[in-house]
Short mmCIF file of C-alpha atoms and ligand atoms in Angstrom, two decimals:
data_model
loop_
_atom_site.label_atom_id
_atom_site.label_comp_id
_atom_site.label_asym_id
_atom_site.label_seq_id
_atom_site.Cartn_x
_atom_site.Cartn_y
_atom_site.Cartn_z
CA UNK A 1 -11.55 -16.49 -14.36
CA UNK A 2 -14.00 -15.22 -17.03
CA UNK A 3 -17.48 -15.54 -16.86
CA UNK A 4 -18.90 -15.30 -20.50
CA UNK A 5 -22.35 -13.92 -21.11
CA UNK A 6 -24.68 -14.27 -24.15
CA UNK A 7 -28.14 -12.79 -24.69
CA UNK A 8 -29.99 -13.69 -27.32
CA UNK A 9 -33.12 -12.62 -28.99
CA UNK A 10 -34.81 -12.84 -32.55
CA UNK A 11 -33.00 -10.40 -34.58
CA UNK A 12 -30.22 -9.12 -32.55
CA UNK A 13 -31.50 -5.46 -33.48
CA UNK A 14 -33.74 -5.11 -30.28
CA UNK A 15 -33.78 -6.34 -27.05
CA UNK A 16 -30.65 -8.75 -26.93
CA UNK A 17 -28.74 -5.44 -28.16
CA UNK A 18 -30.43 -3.60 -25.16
CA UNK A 19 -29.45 -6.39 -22.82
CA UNK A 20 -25.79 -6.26 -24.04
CA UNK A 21 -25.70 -2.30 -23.88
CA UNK A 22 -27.14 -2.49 -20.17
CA UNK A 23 -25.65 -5.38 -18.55
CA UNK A 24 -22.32 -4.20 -20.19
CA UNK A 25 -22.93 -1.00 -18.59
CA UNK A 26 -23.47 -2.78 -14.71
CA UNK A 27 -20.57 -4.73 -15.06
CA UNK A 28 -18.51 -1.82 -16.39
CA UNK A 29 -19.92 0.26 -13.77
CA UNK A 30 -18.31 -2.25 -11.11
CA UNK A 31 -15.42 -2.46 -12.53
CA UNK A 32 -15.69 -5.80 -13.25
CA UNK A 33 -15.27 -5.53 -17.37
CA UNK A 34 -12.46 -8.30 -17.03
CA UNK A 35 -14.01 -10.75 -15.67
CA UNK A 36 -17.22 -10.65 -17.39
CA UNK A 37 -17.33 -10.88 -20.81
CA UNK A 38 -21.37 -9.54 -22.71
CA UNK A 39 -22.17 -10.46 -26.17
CA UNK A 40 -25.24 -11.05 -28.23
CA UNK A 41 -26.86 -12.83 -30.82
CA UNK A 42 -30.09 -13.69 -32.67
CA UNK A 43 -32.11 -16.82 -33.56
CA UNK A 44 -32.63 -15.31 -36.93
CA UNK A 45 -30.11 -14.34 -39.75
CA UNK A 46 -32.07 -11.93 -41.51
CA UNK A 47 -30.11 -8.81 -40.04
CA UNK A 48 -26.99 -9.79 -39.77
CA UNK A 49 -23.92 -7.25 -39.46
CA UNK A 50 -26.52 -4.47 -38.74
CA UNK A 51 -27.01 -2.10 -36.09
CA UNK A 52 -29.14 -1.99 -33.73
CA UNK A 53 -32.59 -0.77 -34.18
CA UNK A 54 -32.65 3.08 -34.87
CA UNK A 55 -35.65 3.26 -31.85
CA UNK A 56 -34.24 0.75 -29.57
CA UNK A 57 -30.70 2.91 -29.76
CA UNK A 58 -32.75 5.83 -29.25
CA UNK A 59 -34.43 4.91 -26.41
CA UNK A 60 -31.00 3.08 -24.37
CA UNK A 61 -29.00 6.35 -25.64
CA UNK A 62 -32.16 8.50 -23.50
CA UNK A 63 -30.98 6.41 -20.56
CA UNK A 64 -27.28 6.42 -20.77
CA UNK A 65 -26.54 3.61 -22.80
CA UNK A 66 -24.68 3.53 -26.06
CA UNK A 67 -26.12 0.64 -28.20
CA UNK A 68 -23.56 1.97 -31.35
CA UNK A 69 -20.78 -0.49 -31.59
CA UNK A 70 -23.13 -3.16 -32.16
CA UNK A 71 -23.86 -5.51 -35.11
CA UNK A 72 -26.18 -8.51 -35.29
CA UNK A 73 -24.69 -11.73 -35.40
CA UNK A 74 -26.52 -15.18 -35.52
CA UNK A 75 -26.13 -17.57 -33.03
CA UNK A 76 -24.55 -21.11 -33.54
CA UNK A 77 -23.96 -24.16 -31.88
CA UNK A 78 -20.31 -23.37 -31.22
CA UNK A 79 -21.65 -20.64 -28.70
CA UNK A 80 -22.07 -23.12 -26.18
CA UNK A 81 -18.48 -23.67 -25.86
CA UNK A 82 -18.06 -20.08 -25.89
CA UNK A 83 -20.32 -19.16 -23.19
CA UNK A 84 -21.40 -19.78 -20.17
CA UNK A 85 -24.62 -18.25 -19.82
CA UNK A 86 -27.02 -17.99 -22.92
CA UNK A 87 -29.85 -15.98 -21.96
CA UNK A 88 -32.86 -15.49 -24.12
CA UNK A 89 -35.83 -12.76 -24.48
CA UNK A 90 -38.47 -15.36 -24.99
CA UNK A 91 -39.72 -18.56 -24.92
CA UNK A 92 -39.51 -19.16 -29.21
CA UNK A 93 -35.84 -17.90 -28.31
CA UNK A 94 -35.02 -20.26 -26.10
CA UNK A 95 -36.53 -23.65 -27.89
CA UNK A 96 -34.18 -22.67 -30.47
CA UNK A 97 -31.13 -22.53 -28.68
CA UNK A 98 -32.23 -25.70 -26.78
CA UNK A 99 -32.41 -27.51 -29.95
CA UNK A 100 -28.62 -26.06 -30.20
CA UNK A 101 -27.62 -27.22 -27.45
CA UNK A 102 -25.25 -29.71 -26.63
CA UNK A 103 -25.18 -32.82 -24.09
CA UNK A 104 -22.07 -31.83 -22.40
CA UNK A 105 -23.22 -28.02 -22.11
CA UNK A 106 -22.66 -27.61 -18.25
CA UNK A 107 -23.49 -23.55 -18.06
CA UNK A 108 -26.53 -22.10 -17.50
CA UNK A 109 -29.74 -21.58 -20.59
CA UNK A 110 -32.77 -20.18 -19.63
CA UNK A 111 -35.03 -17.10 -19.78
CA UNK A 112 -33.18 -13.69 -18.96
CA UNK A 113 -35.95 -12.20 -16.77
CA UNK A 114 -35.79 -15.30 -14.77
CA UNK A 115 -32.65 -14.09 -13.05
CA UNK A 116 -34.93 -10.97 -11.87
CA UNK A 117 -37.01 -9.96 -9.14
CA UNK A 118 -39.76 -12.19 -9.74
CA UNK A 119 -42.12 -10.04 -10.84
CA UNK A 120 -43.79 -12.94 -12.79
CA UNK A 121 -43.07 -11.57 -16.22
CA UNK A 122 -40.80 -14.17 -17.72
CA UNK A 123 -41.17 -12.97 -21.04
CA UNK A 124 -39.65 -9.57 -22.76
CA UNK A 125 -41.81 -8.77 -25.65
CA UNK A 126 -40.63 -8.08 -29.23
CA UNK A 127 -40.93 -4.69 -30.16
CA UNK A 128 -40.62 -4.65 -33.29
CA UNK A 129 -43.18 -4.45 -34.94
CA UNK A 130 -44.93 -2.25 -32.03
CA UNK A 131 -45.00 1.33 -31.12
CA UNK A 132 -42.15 3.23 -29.67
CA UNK A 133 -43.48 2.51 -25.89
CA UNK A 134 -42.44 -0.79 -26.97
CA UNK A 135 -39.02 0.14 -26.37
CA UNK A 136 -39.47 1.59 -22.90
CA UNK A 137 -40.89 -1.59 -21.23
CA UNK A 138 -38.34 -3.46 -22.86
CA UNK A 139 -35.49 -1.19 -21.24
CA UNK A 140 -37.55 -1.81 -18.15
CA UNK A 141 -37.88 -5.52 -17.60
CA UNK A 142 -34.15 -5.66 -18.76
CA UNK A 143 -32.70 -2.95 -16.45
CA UNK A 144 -35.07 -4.80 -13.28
CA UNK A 145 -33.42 -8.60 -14.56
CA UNK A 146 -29.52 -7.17 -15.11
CA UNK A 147 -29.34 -6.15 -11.56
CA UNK A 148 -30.42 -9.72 -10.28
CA UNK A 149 -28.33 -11.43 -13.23
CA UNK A 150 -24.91 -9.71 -11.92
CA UNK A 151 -25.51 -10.85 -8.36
CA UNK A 152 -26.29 -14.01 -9.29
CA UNK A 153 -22.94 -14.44 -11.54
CA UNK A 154 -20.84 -12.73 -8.46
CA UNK A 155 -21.98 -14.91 -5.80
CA UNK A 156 -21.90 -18.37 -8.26
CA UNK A 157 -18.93 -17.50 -9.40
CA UNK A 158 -17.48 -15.81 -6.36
CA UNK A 159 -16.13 -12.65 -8.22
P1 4NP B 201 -35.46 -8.51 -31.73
O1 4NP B 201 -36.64 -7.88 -32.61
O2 4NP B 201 -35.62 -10.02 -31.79
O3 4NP B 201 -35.71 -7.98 -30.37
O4 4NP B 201 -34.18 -8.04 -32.35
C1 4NP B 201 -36.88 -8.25 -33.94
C2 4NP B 201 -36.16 -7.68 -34.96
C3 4NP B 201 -36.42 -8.02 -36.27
C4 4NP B 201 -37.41 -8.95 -36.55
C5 4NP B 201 -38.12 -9.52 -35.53
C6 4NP B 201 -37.85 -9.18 -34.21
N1 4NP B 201 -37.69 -9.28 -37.89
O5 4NP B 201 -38.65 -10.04 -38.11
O6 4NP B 201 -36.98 -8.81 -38.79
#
């Protein structure tokens, strides 16, 4: 079986970007690229088919990850039948996709960071219009919640 994965953000220049580049890089780093599938998307349409974020790829290439294949998509409604997890960044994030969503959705929506540690931050911030330290936290609550995420996926899903 595949398990499908979709994190989703504002933009899709940021942090859902980061999210793909990292978790893609766990589940790659298990071996497990075949059975789970990463993509991302953003509530917004406004940067569509561009990269990611010249800082954010900065900052994920200074910790091994390689954010350049990317290019912002925007999420629709025809994602839910696509995925099975739709993960988003924020709360804003996921009202939208909850207005998306459809009655006979039977994955799992809710806030990325709530598959980590629980740390209490639910929340990861947008850094876009911030400094570049910005970036850093944001590769830090994502690289603390991917960890928890691809346990949670291996034992639900028995992979
Ligand atoms: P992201 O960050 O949602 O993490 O990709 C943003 C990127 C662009 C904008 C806002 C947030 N924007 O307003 O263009």
């Amino acid at each position: 079986m595949t398990v499908n994965v979709l994190f989703v953000c504002l933009g899709n220049i940021c942090r859902s970007p980061t999210a793909h580049g990292v978790f893609q890089h766990r589940v790659d780093a298990r071996g497990l690229g075949e059975q789970v599938r990463v993509d991302s998307a953003g509530t917004g349409g406004w940067h569509i088919g561009n990269p990611p974020d010249r800082r954010a790829a900065a900052a994920a290439r200074q910790r091994g990850y390689d954010l350049s294949a990317l290019r912002a998509r925007q999420v629709a409604a025809e994602d839910f039948a696509r995925f099975d997890y739709l993960l988003a960044m924020d709360a804003d994030n996921l009202q939208h996709l909850d207005a998306l969503q459809p009655a006979d959705f039977d994955g799992e929506l809710g806030l990325f960071l709530g598959y980590g540690s629980g740390s209490g931050v639910l929340e990861v911030p947008d850094p876009y219009f911030g400094g570049d330290g910005g970036f850093e936290h944001v590769l830090d609550l994502i690289e603390g919640a991917s960890d928890g995420l691809l346990d949670h996926i291996l034992q639900r899903h028995r992979l």
